[in-house]
Amino acid sequence: MSPDLPPVAPSVTAELVAALPPRLRKRLDAGVTKLLTRPVTREGDTVRIAVDDGTDLVLSAPGGVVTGADAIHCGCLLAPACLHRAAAASAAPVADDAPAPEPGRATATRDGTEQTEAQPAARPGPTSGETAAGTATAAQRAAAREVFDAAAAVLEAGTDGAGAVLQAGLLHAAHTARLAGLPRASAAAVSVVTAVRAARTADPGYRLTDLAGALSGVLGVAHRLPHATGQELTELRGTVRQPYRPDGSLRLYGLFSEPVLTATGHAGAVTWTTDADGRLYTVSDVAPGGPARAAGAADRAVRMGDTALTHRELSRAGLAVSGATVSPTGRLGAGAGVRAVRAPGAAWRAEPLDRLWAVPATAQVTRALSGGQDLLFLEVTLTGTVRETTGDCLLADCGGVSLRLAAAHDDPSLPCRDNLRLLAAAVGSRVRIVARLVPGPVPRALLLATEHPTGPDARVDLGLDRLQRADLPAGAVAPPADTAPTVDEAPLHLLRRRVHQAVSGGRRVLAFAGSTPGDAVRLRRLGLATAAGLLDDLHAAAADRSRDAFGRLLPADTGRFTLTWLAAAFYTDVVERALCAHAWGADASEAGLPDGV
C-alpha cells in the first residue's frame, strides 16, 4: 500500500480486478509490487505514475478520492484492459465507500468515516422483505454470507497468500454490504483489507494483533447477522453516520490532545474536553494523510464557531459553546448554528477536572471492559522501565498495582517513544496521567498525557509535545531497563499464538500438529479445559482434508475451519479481558465477564 497514491473506493478496485482475464489475475501481485517501485508525481487532484519511460498511469481524484474506474487511465497499448489499472487500485489506500454526505458540514471521525451534523440517523437497511420481528432482509443475509465467505478466504490463505485478487473479493463484498444497508460489516471488511496490505508491504505500523482483531470482528458480524433480531440486528447493521443531537449550551474545559494515525490512511488530532459534570467531549480534525499531518494537526485551528484556538491551545484552555450538537460518542459538531468562544481552562488538580481522578482505578477499568470509555485518569509514581520484545515500557505504581505504560504510537515522526524514554529518568515522581487501557493479563495502558515532571500545573501531551532534558528534575538519570519479570499467569498464549499463526500463515501452518498435544495437555493440567478443546478442534479442522476415490484431495471445508478459528479468537478475547479485570483488582462480573477462566 502506497501513501503517495490517492484512496480508491472499494467498488472501483473490485471492478477493475474482476475485469482482468485469468492470465492477468495470476500476475496481479507481481504487478502491484513493481508499480510500488515506480516514481509518483502529484499535481493537484491528479497523480501520475511512470510505468516505464514512455507510459504513464494517471489517477484523477477530485476531492482526494478515486470514485470511478474511468478515473484511472493508462497509456499502454493494452489499456483499458491492462494490468496497470488494477495494480494501481490494489496498491492505493482503500477509501471510505460511504455515499455523499447530506447537507450540513461533514467532518471525519477518528476512524476516517464521515459524519454529518444535525441530521437524523439514516435507517441502516432497506425494509423490503423485512418481517415484523425485525429480521434481516434476504439481500442483507446474502451480503453477510458474501462478506463471511470472502473474509474466510483471506483467513484460509493468511497474509502471505491473500494477494490482490482475494483482497478485491473482500472489497466487492464490502461494497455489496454497503448497498444492502450493512455499513458495519462493510467498514470491518475494508479494515481487514487495509491491514492485509500493510502486512504484505511491511508497513511499520502493522500489528498482527490488530489484523486478528479485525478478522474476528468482520467474521463475527457476518456470522451473527442473518440470525439476529431486534436491537442486536440494529447494532450489527450499524449506521453510515452518527446522528448529532442538539445539546444546548456547554462550558467545556480542555484535558489533552492526542495525534490520530490510522491504518486506513487518515491522520490528524483529537482534543478531549469535559464539562463540570465529568462528561467527556471531543473535537476532531481527521482527514486523509500520513504522519506529517498527525504531527502538524495540533497547531491547526479548531473548526467550531468563531474560535481561533488551535487544538494544542484548546487542550489547556476552555470553550463556551452555544447551540452545541453532540454525537452519541461525545463528538462535538461544527455546524453553521454552533457558536463557540474561548473561555478560561482549569488545572488537572483543580475543580472540575479533579473529579476525573477521584474515581477509583478499578471502577474505571470495569467501565472500559464493559464497553464504556477506555480512558483512564490515574495518579501514579514512576518506578523505572522494563524491557519487552516490543520495546521499553515505563513502570509505575498505581495504588499498589504495577502498571506498564507504553507509547501510543511508534512512528518516529511523533515524539511518543522519545518522551517515554525521558520520563524514565523522573523515577520517584508522583504525577497524574491520562492513559488508554490495553486489556491483558498484566496491567498495561498507552500513555497519552501526563503532568509536567517538575510543574504539576503544566501538562504534556505525549504524542504532540516534545520533552527536553531540561524539563526533568535536577540530576535525573534514567535507570537501566530491567528484563520483564516472569508473570504467574494462565498460559493463554498457547492458544493465542495459534490463532495469530493462522492469520499470518493461513490454514496450512496449523495442518500439522507439531507440539499441539503437549500444549493441550498443559492447558488441561492448569484448568483451561475449554482452551485445550478449542486448540484441538483448531488443528483438527485445519488438517481435515478428504480424498476422492482416486486419492485426490477434495476442497477443504473452509466454513468449519473459519468457525473453529472464530470460536478460539472469541474465547481468547473474553478470557484476556477477564484476566485484565483480575490483574487490576476489578470485579469481572460487573463488566459482564466470567469470574473464572
PDB file of C-alpha atoms in Angstrom, residues 8 11-13 15-16 58 66-73 80 85:
ATOM      1  CA  VAL A   8      -9.591   4.337  -4.167  1.00  0.00           C
ATOM      2  CA  SER A  11     -16.077  -0.819  -5.676  1.00  0.00           C
ATOM      3  CA  VAL A  12     -13.501   0.584  -8.137  1.00  0.00           C
ATOM      4  CA  THR A  13     -10.814  -1.898  -7.120  1.00  0.00           C
ATOM      5  CA  GLU A  15     -14.483  -3.759 -10.694  1.00  0.00           C
ATOM      6  CA  LEU A  16     -11.001  -3.437 -12.192  1.00  0.00           C
ATOM      7  CA  VAL A  58      -2.907   8.728 -14.322  1.00  0.00           C
ATOM      8  CA  VAL A  66     -10.858   7.962  -6.842  1.00  0.00           C
ATOM      9  CA  THR A  67     -14.560   7.159  -7.102  1.00  0.00           C
ATOM     10  CA  GLY A  68     -14.861   5.595 -10.573  1.00  0.00           C
ATOM     11  CA  ALA A  69     -12.956   3.127 -12.735  1.00  0.00           C
ATOM     12  CA  ASP A  70     -12.830   5.673 -15.557  1.00  0.00           C
ATOM     13  CA  ALA A  71     -10.764   7.950 -13.295  1.00  0.00           C
ATOM     14  CA  ILE A  72      -7.746   5.644 -13.748  1.00  0.00           C
ATOM     15  CA  HIS A  73      -6.175   5.989 -17.208  1.00  0.00           C
ATOM     16  CA  PRO A  80      -8.108  -0.105 -20.750  1.00  0.00           C
ATOM     17  CA  ARG A  85      -5.052  -0.006 -13.752  1.00  0.00           C
TER      18      ARG A  85
END
